[in-house]
mmCIF file of C-alpha atoms and ligand atoms in Angstrom:
data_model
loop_
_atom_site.group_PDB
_atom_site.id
_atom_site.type_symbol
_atom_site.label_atom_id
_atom_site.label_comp_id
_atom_site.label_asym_id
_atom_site.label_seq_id
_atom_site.Cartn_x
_atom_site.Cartn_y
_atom_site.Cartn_z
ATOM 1 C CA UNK K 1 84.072 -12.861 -43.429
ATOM 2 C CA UNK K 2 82.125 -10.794 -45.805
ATOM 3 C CA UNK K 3 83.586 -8.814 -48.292
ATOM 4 C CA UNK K 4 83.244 -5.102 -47.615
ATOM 5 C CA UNK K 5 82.549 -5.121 -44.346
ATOM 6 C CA UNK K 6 84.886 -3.904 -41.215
ATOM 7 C CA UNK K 7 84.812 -3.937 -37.573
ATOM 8 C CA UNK K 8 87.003 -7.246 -37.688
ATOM 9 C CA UNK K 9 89.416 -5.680 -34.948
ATOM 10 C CA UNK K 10 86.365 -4.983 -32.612
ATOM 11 C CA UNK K 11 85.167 -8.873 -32.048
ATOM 12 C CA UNK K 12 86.636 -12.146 -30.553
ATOM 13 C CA UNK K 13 85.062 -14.093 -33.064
ATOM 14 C CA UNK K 14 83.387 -16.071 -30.586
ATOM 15 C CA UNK K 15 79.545 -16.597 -30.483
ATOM 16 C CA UNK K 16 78.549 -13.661 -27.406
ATOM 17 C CA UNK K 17 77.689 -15.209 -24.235
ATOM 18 C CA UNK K 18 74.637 -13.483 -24.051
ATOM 19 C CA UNK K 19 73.713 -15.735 -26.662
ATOM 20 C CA UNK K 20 75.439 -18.673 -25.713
ATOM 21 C CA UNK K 21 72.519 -20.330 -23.402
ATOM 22 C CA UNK K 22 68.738 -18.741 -24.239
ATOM 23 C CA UNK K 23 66.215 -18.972 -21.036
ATOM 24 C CA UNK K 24 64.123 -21.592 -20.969
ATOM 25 C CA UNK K 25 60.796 -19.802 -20.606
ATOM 26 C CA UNK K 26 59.704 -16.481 -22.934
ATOM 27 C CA UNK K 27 56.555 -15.140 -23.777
ATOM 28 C CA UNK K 28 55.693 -12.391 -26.827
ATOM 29 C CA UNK K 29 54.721 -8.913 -26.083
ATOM 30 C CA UNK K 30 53.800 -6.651 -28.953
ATOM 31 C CA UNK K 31 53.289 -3.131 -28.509
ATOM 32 C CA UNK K 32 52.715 -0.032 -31.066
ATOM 33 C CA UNK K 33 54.565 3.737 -30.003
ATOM 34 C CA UNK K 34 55.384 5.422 -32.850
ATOM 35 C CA UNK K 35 58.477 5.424 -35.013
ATOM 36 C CA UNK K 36 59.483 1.591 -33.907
ATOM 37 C CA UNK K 37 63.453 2.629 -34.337
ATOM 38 C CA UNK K 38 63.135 4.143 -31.066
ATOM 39 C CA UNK K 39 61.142 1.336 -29.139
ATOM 40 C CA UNK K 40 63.880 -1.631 -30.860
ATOM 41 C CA UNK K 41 66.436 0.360 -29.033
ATOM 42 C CA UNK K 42 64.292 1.244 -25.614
ATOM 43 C CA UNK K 43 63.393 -2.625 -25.394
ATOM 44 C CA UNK K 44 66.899 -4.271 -26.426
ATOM 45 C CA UNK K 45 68.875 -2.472 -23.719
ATOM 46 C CA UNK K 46 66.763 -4.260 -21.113
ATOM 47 C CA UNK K 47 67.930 -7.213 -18.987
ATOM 48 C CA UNK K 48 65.468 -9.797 -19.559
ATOM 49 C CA UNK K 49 64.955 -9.231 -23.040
ATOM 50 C CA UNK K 50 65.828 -12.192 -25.273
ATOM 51 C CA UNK K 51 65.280 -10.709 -28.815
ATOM 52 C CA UNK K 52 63.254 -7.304 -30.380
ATOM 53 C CA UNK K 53 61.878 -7.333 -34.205
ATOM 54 C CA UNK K 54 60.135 -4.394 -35.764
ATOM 55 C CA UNK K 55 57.236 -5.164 -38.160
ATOM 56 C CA UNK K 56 53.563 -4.042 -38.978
ATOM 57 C CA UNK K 57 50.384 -4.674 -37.415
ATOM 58 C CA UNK K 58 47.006 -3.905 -36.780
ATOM 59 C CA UNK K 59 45.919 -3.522 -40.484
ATOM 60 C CA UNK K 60 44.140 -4.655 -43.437
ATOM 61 C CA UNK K 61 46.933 -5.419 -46.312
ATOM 62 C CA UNK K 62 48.530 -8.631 -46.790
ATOM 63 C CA UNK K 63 52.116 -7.516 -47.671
ATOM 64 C CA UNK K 64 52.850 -4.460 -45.801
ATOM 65 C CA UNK K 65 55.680 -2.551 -46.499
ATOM 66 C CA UNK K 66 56.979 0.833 -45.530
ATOM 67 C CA UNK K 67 56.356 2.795 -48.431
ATOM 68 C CA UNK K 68 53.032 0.782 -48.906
ATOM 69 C CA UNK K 69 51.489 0.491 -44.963
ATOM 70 C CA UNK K 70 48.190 -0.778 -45.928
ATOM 71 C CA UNK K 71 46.570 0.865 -42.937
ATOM 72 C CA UNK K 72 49.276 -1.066 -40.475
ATOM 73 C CA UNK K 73 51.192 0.570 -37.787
ATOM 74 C CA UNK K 74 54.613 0.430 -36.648
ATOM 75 C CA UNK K 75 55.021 -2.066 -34.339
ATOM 76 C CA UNK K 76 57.943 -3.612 -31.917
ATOM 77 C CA UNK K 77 57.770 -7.553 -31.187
ATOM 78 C CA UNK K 78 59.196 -8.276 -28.332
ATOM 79 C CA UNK K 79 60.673 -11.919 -26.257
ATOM 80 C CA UNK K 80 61.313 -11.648 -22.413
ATOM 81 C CA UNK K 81 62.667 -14.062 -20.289
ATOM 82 C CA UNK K 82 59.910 -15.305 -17.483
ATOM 83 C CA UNK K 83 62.480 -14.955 -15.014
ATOM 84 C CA UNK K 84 63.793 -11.644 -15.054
ATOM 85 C CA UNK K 85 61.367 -9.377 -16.438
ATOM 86 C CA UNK K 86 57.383 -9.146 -16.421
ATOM 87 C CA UNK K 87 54.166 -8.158 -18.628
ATOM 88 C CA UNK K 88 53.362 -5.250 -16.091
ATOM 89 C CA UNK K 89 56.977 -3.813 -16.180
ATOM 90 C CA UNK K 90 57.206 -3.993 -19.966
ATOM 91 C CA UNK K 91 54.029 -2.017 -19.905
ATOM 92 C CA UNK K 92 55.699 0.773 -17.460
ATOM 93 C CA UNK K 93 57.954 1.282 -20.147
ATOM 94 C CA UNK K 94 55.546 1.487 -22.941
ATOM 95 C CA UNK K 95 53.578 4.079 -21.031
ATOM 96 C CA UNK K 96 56.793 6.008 -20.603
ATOM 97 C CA UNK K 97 58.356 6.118 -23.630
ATOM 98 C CA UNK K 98 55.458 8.050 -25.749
ATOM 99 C CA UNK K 99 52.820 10.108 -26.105
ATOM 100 C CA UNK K 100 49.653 8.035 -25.626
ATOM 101 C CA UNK K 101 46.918 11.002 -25.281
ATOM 102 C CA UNK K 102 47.014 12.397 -29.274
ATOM 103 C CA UNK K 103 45.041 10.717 -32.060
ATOM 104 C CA UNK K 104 47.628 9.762 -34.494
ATOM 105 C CA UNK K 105 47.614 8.600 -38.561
ATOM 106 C CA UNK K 106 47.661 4.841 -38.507
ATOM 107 C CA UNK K 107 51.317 4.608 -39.205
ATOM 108 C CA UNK K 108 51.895 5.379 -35.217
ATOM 109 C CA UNK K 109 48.913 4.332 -33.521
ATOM 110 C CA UNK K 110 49.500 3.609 -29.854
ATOM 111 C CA UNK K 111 48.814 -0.069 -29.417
ATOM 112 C CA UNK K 112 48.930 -3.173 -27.794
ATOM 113 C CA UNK K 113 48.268 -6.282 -28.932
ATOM 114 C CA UNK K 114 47.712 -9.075 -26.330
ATOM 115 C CA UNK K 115 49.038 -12.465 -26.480
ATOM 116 C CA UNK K 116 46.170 -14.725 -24.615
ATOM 117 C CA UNK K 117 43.840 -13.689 -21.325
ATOM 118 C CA UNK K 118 46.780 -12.645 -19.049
ATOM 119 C CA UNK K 119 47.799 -10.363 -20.820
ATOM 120 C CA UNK K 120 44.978 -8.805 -21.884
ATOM 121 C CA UNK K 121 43.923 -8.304 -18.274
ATOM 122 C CA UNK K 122 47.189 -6.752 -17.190
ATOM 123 C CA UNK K 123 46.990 -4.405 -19.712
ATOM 124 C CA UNK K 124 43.234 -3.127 -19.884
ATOM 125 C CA UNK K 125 44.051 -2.797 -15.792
ATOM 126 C CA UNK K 126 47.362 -0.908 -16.841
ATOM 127 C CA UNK K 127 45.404 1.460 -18.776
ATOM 128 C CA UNK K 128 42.400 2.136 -16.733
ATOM 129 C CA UNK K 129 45.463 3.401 -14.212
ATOM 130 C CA UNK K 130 46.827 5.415 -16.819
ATOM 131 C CA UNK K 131 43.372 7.172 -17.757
ATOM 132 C CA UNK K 132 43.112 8.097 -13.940
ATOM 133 C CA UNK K 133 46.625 9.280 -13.925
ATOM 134 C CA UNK K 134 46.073 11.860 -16.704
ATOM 135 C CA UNK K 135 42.447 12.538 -16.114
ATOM 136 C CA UNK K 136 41.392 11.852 -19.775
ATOM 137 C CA UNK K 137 41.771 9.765 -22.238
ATOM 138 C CA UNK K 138 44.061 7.599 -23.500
ATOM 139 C CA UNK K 139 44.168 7.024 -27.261
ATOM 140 C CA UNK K 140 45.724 3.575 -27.016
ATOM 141 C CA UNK K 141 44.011 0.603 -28.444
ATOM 142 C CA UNK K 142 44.058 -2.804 -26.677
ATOM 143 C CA UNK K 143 43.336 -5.480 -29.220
ATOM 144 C CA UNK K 144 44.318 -9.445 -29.270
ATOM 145 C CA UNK K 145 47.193 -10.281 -30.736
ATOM 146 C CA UNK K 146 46.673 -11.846 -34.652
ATOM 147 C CA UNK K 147 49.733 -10.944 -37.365
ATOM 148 C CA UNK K 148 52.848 -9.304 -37.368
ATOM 149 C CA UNK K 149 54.603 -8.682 -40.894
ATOM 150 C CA UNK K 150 58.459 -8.113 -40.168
ATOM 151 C CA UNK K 151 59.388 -4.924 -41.693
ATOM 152 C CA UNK K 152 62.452 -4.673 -44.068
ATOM 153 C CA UNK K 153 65.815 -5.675 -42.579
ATOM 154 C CA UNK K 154 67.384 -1.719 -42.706
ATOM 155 C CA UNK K 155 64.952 -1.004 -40.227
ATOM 156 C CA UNK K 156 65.964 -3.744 -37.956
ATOM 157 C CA UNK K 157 68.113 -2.923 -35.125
ATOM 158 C CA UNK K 158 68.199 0.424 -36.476
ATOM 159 C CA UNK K 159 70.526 3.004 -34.510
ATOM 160 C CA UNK K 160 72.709 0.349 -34.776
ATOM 161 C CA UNK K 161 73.255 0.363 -39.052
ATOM 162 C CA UNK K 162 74.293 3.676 -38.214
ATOM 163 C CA UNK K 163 77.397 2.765 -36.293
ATOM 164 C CA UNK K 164 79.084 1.149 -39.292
ATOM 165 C CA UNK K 165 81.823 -0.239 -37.729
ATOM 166 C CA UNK K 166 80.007 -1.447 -34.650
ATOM 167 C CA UNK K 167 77.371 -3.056 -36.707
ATOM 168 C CA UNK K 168 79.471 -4.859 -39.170
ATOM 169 C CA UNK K 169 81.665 -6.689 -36.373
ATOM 170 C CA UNK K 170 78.414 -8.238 -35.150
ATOM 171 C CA UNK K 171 77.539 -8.685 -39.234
ATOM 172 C CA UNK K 172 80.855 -10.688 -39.175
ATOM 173 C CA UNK K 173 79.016 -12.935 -36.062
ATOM 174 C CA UNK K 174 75.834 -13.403 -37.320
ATOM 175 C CA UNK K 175 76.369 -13.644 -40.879
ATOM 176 C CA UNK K 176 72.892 -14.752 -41.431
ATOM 177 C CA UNK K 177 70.369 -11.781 -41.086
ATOM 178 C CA UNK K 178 67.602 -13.533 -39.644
ATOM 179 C CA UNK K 179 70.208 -14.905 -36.658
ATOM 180 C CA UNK K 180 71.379 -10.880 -36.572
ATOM 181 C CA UNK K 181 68.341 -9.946 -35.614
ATOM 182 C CA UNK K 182 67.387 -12.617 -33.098
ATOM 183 C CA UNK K 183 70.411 -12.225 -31.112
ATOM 184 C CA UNK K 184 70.304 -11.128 -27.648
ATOM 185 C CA UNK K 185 73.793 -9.170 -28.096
ATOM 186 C CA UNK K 186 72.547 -7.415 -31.077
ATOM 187 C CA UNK K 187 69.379 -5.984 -29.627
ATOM 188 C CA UNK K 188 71.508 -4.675 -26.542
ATOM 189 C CA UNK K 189 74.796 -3.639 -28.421
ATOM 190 C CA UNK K 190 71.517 -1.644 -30.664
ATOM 191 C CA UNK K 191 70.493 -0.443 -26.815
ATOM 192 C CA UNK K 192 73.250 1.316 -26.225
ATOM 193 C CA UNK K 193 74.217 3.189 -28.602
ATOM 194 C CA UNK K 194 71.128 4.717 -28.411
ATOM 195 C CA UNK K 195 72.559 5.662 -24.888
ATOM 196 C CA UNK K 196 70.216 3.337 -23.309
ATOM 197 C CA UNK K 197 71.084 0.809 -20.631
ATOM 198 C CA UNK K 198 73.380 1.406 -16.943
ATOM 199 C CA UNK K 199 76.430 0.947 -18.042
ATOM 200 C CA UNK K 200 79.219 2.904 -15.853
ATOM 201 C CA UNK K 201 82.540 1.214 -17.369
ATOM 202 C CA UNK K 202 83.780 -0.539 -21.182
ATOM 203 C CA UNK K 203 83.579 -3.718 -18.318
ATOM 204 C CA UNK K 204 79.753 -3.740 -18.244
ATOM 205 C CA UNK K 205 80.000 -4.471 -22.078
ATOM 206 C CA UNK K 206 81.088 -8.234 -21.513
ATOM 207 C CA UNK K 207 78.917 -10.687 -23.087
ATOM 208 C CA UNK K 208 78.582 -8.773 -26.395
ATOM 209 C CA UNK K 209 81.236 -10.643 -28.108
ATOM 210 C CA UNK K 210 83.194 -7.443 -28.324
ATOM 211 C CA UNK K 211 86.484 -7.340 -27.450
ATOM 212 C CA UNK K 212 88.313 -5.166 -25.027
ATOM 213 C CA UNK K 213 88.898 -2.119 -28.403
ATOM 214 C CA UNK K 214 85.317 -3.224 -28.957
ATOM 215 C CA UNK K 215 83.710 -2.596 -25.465
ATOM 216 C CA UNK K 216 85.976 1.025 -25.365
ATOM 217 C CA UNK K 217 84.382 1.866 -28.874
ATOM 218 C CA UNK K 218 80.467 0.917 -28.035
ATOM 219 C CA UNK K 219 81.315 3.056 -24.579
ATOM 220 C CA UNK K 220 82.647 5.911 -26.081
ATOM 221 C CA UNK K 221 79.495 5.854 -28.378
ATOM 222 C CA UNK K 222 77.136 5.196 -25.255
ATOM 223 C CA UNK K 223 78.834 8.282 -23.444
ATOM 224 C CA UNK K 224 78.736 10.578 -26.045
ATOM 225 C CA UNK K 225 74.739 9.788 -26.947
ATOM 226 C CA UNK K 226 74.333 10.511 -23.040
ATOM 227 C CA UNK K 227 76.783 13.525 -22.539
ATOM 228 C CA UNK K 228 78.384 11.968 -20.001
HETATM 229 N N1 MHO X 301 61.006 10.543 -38.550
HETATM 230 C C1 MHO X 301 61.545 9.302 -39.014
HETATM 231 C C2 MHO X 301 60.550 8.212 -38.862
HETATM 232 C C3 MHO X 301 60.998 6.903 -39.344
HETATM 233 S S1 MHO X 301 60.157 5.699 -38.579
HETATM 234 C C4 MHO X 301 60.687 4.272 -39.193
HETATM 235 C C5 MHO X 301 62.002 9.471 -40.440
HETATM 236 O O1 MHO X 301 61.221 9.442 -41.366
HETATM 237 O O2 MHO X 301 63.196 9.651 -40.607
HETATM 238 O O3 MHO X 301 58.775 5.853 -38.938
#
């Protein structure tokens, strides 16, 4: 346990089962849409997603950081499971989830940034649709995939820092940041209390490590971020 922090009385202790047996197969998707607190949270709620990390890309310095962007962008670095979700869905929700038709400063480009042929294809098809679909153009730049800096660990899992109690019972899990952030459970628990995800009882909470006063608190929070 680590001094100072709470949220002891929300866990089992145990390591989640959502992070008890990774897929075999994942593949990298990294996308630019804005602010990436919003996209972390988007992203993690999905089934199928394995882990989310926010970082910079796209630009010229060597050691981005957010005060200093060096001409990078906002970025969200994804892992999906081969099994349960796909490049062409991941884009849906890309296309969805932001404006993609106004030139922006560099900070919140809209981008994606293709790991290997596949992907590139799937995407430059992907946005051809999308042009036809809003008769114009779409300010989105398709480029192959080369560096991502992480950013700095407060921005990480974001929405959920701000549920102090929440986020320190999974602190009291992963003690390690880097393992934090990497965790399936994490990224989803950061999900929904952004009000993402289709949850309809404290029971679809399981595999979170959570226990029961856990589940009830992250479901209060997911209800009240959807006014449900
Ligand atoms: N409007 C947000 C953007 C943060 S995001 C990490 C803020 O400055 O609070 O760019």
């Amino acid at each position: 346990m680590i001094f100072g922090r709470d949220g002891e009385e929300l866990i089992t202790g145990e390591v989640p089962a959502l992070d008890r047996d990774p897929p075999e197969e994942t593949k990298t998707a990294t996308f630019s849409l804005g602010c990436f607190w919003g996209p972390d949270a988007t992203f993690g709620s999905l089934p199928g997603i394995v882990k989310t990390r926010v970082g910079y890309a796209g630009g010229e310095k060597r050691d981005p950081s957010y005060r200093s962007l060096g001409g990078h962008t906002e970025t969200l670095q994804v892992d999906y499971d081969l099994e349960k979700m796909n490049y062409k869905r991941l884009l849906n929700i890309f296309w969805d989830r932001h404006d993609f038709t106004r030139s922006k400063k560099a900070q919140y480009r809209s981008m994606i940034f293709f790991h290997g042929e596949e992907q590139k294809e799937i995407a430059s098809r992907s946005k051809r649709k999308k042009e036809k679909e809003v008769r114009g153009d779409v300010k989105t730049v398709i480029r192959g995939y080369s560096e991502f800096h992480m950013a700095e660990d407060y921005h990480q899992k974001y929405h959920l820092t701000k549920k102090k109690a929440l986020h320190d019972a999974l602190r009291n899990v992963y003690t390690d940041i880097e393992d934090f952030i990497d965790s399936t459970a994490v990224a989803r628990a950061n999900g929904y209390v952004s009000g993402h995800g289709d949850i309809s009882s404290a029971d679809d909470l399981k595999g979170l490590g959570l226990n029961e006063e856990g589940r009830e608190f992250l479901y209060e929070i997911w209800k009240k971020v959807r006014g449900v």
